[in-house]
Structure formats: structure tokens, C-alpha cells
GROMACS .gro file of N, CA and C in nm:
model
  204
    1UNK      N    1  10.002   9.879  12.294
    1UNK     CA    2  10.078  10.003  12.289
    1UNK      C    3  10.014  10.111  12.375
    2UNK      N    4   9.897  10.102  12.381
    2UNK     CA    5   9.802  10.249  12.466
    2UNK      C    6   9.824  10.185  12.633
    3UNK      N    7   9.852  10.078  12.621
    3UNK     CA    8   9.900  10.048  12.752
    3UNK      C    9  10.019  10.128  12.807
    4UNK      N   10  10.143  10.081  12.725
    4UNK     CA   11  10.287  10.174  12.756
    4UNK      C   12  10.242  10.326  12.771
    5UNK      N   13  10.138  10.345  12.625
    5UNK     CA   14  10.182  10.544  12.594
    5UNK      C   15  10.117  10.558  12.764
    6UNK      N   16  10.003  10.503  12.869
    6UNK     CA   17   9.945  10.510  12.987
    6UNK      C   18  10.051  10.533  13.092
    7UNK      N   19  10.128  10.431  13.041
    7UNK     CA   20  10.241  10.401  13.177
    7UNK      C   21  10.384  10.559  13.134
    8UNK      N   22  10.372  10.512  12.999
    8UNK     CA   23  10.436  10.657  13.029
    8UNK      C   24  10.424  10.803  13.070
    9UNK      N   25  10.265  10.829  13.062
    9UNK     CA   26  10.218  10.926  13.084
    9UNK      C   27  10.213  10.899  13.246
   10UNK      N   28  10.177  10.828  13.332
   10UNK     CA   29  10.186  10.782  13.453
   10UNK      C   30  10.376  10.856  13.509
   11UNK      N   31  10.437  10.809  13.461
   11UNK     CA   32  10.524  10.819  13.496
   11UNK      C   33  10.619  11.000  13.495
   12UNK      N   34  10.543  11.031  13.407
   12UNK     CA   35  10.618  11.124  13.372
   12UNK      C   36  10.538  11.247  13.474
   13UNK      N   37  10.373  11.168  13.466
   13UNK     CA   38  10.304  11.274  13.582
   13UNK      C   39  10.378  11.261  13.747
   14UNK      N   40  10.446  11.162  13.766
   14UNK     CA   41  10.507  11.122  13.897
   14UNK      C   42  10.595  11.233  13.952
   15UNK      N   43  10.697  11.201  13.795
   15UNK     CA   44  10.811  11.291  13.832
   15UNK      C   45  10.763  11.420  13.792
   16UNK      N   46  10.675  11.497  13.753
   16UNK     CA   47  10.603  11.670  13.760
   16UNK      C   48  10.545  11.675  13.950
   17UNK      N   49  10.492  11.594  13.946
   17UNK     CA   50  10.463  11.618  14.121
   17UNK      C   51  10.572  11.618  14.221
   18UNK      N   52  10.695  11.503  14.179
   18UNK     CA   53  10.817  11.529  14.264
   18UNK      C   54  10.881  11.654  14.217
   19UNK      N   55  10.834  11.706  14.185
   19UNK     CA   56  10.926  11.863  14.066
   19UNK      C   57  11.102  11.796  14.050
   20UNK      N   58  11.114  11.657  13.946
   20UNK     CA   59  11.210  11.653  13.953
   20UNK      C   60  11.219  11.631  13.792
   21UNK      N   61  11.107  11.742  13.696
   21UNK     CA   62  11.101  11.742  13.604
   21UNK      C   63  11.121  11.900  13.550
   22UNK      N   64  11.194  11.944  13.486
   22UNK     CA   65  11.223  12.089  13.426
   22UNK      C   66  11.104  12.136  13.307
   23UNK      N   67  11.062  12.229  13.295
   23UNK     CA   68  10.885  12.261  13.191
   23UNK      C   69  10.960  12.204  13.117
   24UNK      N   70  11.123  12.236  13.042
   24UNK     CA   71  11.110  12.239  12.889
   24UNK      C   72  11.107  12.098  12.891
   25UNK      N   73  11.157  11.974  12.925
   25UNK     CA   74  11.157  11.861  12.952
   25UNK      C   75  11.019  11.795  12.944
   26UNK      N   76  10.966  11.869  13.033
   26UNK     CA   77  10.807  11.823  13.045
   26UNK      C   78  10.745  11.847  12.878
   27UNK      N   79  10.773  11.965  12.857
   27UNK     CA   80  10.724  12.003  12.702
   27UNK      C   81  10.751  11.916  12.642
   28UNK      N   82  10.870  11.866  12.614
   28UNK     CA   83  10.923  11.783  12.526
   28UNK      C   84  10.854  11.636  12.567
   29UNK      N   85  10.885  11.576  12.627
   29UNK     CA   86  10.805  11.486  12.643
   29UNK      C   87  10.662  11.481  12.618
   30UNK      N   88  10.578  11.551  12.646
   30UNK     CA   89  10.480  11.581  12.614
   30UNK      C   90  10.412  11.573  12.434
   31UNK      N   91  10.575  11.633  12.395
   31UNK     CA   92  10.533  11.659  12.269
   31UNK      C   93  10.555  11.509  12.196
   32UNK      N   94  10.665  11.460  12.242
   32UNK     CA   95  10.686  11.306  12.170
   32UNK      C   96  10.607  11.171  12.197
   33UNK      N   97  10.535  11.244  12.323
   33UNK     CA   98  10.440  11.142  12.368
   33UNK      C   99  10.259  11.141  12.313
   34UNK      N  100  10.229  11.292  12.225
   34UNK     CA  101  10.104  11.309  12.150
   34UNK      C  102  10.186  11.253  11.986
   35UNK      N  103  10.278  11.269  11.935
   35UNK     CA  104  10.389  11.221  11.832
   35UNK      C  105  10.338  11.062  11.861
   36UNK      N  106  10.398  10.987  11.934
   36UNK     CA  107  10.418  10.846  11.956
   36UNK      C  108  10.226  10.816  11.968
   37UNK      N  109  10.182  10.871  11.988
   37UNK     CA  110   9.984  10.854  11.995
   37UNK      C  111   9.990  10.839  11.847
   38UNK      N  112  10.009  10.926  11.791
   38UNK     CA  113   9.941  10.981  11.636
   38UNK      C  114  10.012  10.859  11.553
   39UNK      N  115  10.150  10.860  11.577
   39UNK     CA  116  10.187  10.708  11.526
   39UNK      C  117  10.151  10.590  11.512
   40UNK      N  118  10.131  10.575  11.621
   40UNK     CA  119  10.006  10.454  11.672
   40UNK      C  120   9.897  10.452  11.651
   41UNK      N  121   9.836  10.528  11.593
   41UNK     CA  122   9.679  10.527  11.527
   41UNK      C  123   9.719  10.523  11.417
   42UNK      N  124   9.811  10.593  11.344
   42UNK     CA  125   9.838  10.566  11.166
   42UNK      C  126   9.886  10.417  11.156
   43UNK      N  127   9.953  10.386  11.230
   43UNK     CA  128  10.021  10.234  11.250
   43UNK      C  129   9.893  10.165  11.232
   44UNK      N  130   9.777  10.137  11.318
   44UNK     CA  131   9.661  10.054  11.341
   44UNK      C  132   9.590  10.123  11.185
   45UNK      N  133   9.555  10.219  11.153
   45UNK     CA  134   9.477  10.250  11.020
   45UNK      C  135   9.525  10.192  10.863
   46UNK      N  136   9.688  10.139  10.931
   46UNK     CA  137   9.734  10.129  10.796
   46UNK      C  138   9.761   9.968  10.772
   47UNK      N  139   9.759   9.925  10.874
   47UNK     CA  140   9.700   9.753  10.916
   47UNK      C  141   9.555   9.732  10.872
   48UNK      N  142   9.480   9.812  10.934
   48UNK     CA  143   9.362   9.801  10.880
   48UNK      C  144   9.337   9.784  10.718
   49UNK      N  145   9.434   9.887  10.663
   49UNK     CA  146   9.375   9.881  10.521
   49UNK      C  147   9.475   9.775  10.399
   50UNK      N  148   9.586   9.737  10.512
   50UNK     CA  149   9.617   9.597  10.488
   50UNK      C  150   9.567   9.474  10.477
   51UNK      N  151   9.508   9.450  10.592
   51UNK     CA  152   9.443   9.359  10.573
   51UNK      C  153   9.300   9.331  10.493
   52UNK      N  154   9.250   9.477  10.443
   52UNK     CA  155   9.145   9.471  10.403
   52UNK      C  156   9.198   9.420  10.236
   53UNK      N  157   9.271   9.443  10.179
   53UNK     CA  158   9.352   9.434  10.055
   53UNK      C  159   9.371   9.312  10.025
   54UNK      N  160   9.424   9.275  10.162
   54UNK     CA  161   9.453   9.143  10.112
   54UNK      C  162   9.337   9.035  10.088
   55UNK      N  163   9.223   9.026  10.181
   55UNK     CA  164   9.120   8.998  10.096
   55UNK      C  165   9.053   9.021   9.993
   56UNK      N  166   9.076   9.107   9.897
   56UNK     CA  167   9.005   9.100   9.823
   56UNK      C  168   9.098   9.101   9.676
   57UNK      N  169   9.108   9.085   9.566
   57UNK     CA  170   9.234   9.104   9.456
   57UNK      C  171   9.239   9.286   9.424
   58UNK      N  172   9.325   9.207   9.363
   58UNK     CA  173   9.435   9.365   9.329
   58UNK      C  174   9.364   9.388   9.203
   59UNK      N  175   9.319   9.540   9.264
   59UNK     CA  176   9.297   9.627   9.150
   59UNK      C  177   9.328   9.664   9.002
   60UNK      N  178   9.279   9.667   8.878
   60UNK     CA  179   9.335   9.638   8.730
   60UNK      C  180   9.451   9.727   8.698
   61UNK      N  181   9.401   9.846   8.755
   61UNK     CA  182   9.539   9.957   8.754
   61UNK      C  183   9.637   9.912   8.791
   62UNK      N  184   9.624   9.874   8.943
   62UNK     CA  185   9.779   9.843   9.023
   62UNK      C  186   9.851   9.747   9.002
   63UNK      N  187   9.761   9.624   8.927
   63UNK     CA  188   9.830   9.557   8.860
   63UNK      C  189   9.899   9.582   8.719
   64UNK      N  190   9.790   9.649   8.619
   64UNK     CA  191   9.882   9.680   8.588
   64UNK      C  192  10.024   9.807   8.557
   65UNK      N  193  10.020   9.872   8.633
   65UNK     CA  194  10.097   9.919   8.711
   65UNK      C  195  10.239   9.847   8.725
   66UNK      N  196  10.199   9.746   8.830
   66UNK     CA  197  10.339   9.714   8.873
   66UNK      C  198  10.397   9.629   8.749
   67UNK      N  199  10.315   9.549   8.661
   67UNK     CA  200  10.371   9.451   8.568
   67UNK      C  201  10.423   9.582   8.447
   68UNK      N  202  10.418   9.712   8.474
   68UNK     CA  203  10.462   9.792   8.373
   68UNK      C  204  10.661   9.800   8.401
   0.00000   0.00000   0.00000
């Protein structure tokens, strides 16, 4: 994925040098493209603590919890 968010940032710097990009445009993009970052690190943190779970058993609470 940090590959694409690269290529998009690549791209979007292209078209700011051809000025065939408008600020608010640029803003915006800008803004959905630090958005689409932050996603992607919560995405990978929350894998992480997936997989950490799944090795090991479920907690007495959460079990019982869910069997409530």
C-alpha cells in the first residue's frame, strides 16, 4: 500500500508542476491522501493485534462475555 500512497503522491506532484492542478484540489487531495496514510497504519496495527490474539486463548471475561 505505501507503494500506491508513493505513486500517488508522485503523481499528483506532476500535475502541481504542470499547474494543471487548482490549490483547492491540491488541498483536497492532500488531505485524503494523509486520511488514506493514517488508515493504513490503523489497518496494519489492527492486524497486528489480530494476529497476536489469535495465538494465544481468549481471555475469561471475553469469553465469558460472549457466552452471556
Amino acid at each position: 500500500m505505501t507503494d500506491k500512497l508513493e505513486g500517488y503522491k508522485e503523481k499528483i506532484a506532476a500535475l502541481q508542476e504542470n499547474g494543471e492542478l487548482p490549490r483547492e484540489t491540491l488541498g483536497l487531495l492532500t488531505e485524503m491522501l494523509d486520511e488514506l496514510a493514517e488508515l493504513n497504519r490503523s489497518n496494519k496495527a489492527l492486524r497486528r493485534v489480530i494476529l497476536k490474539g489469535q495465538s494465544s486463548s481468549m481471555s475469561t471475561r471475553l469469553r465469558d462475555a460472549l457466552y452471556e
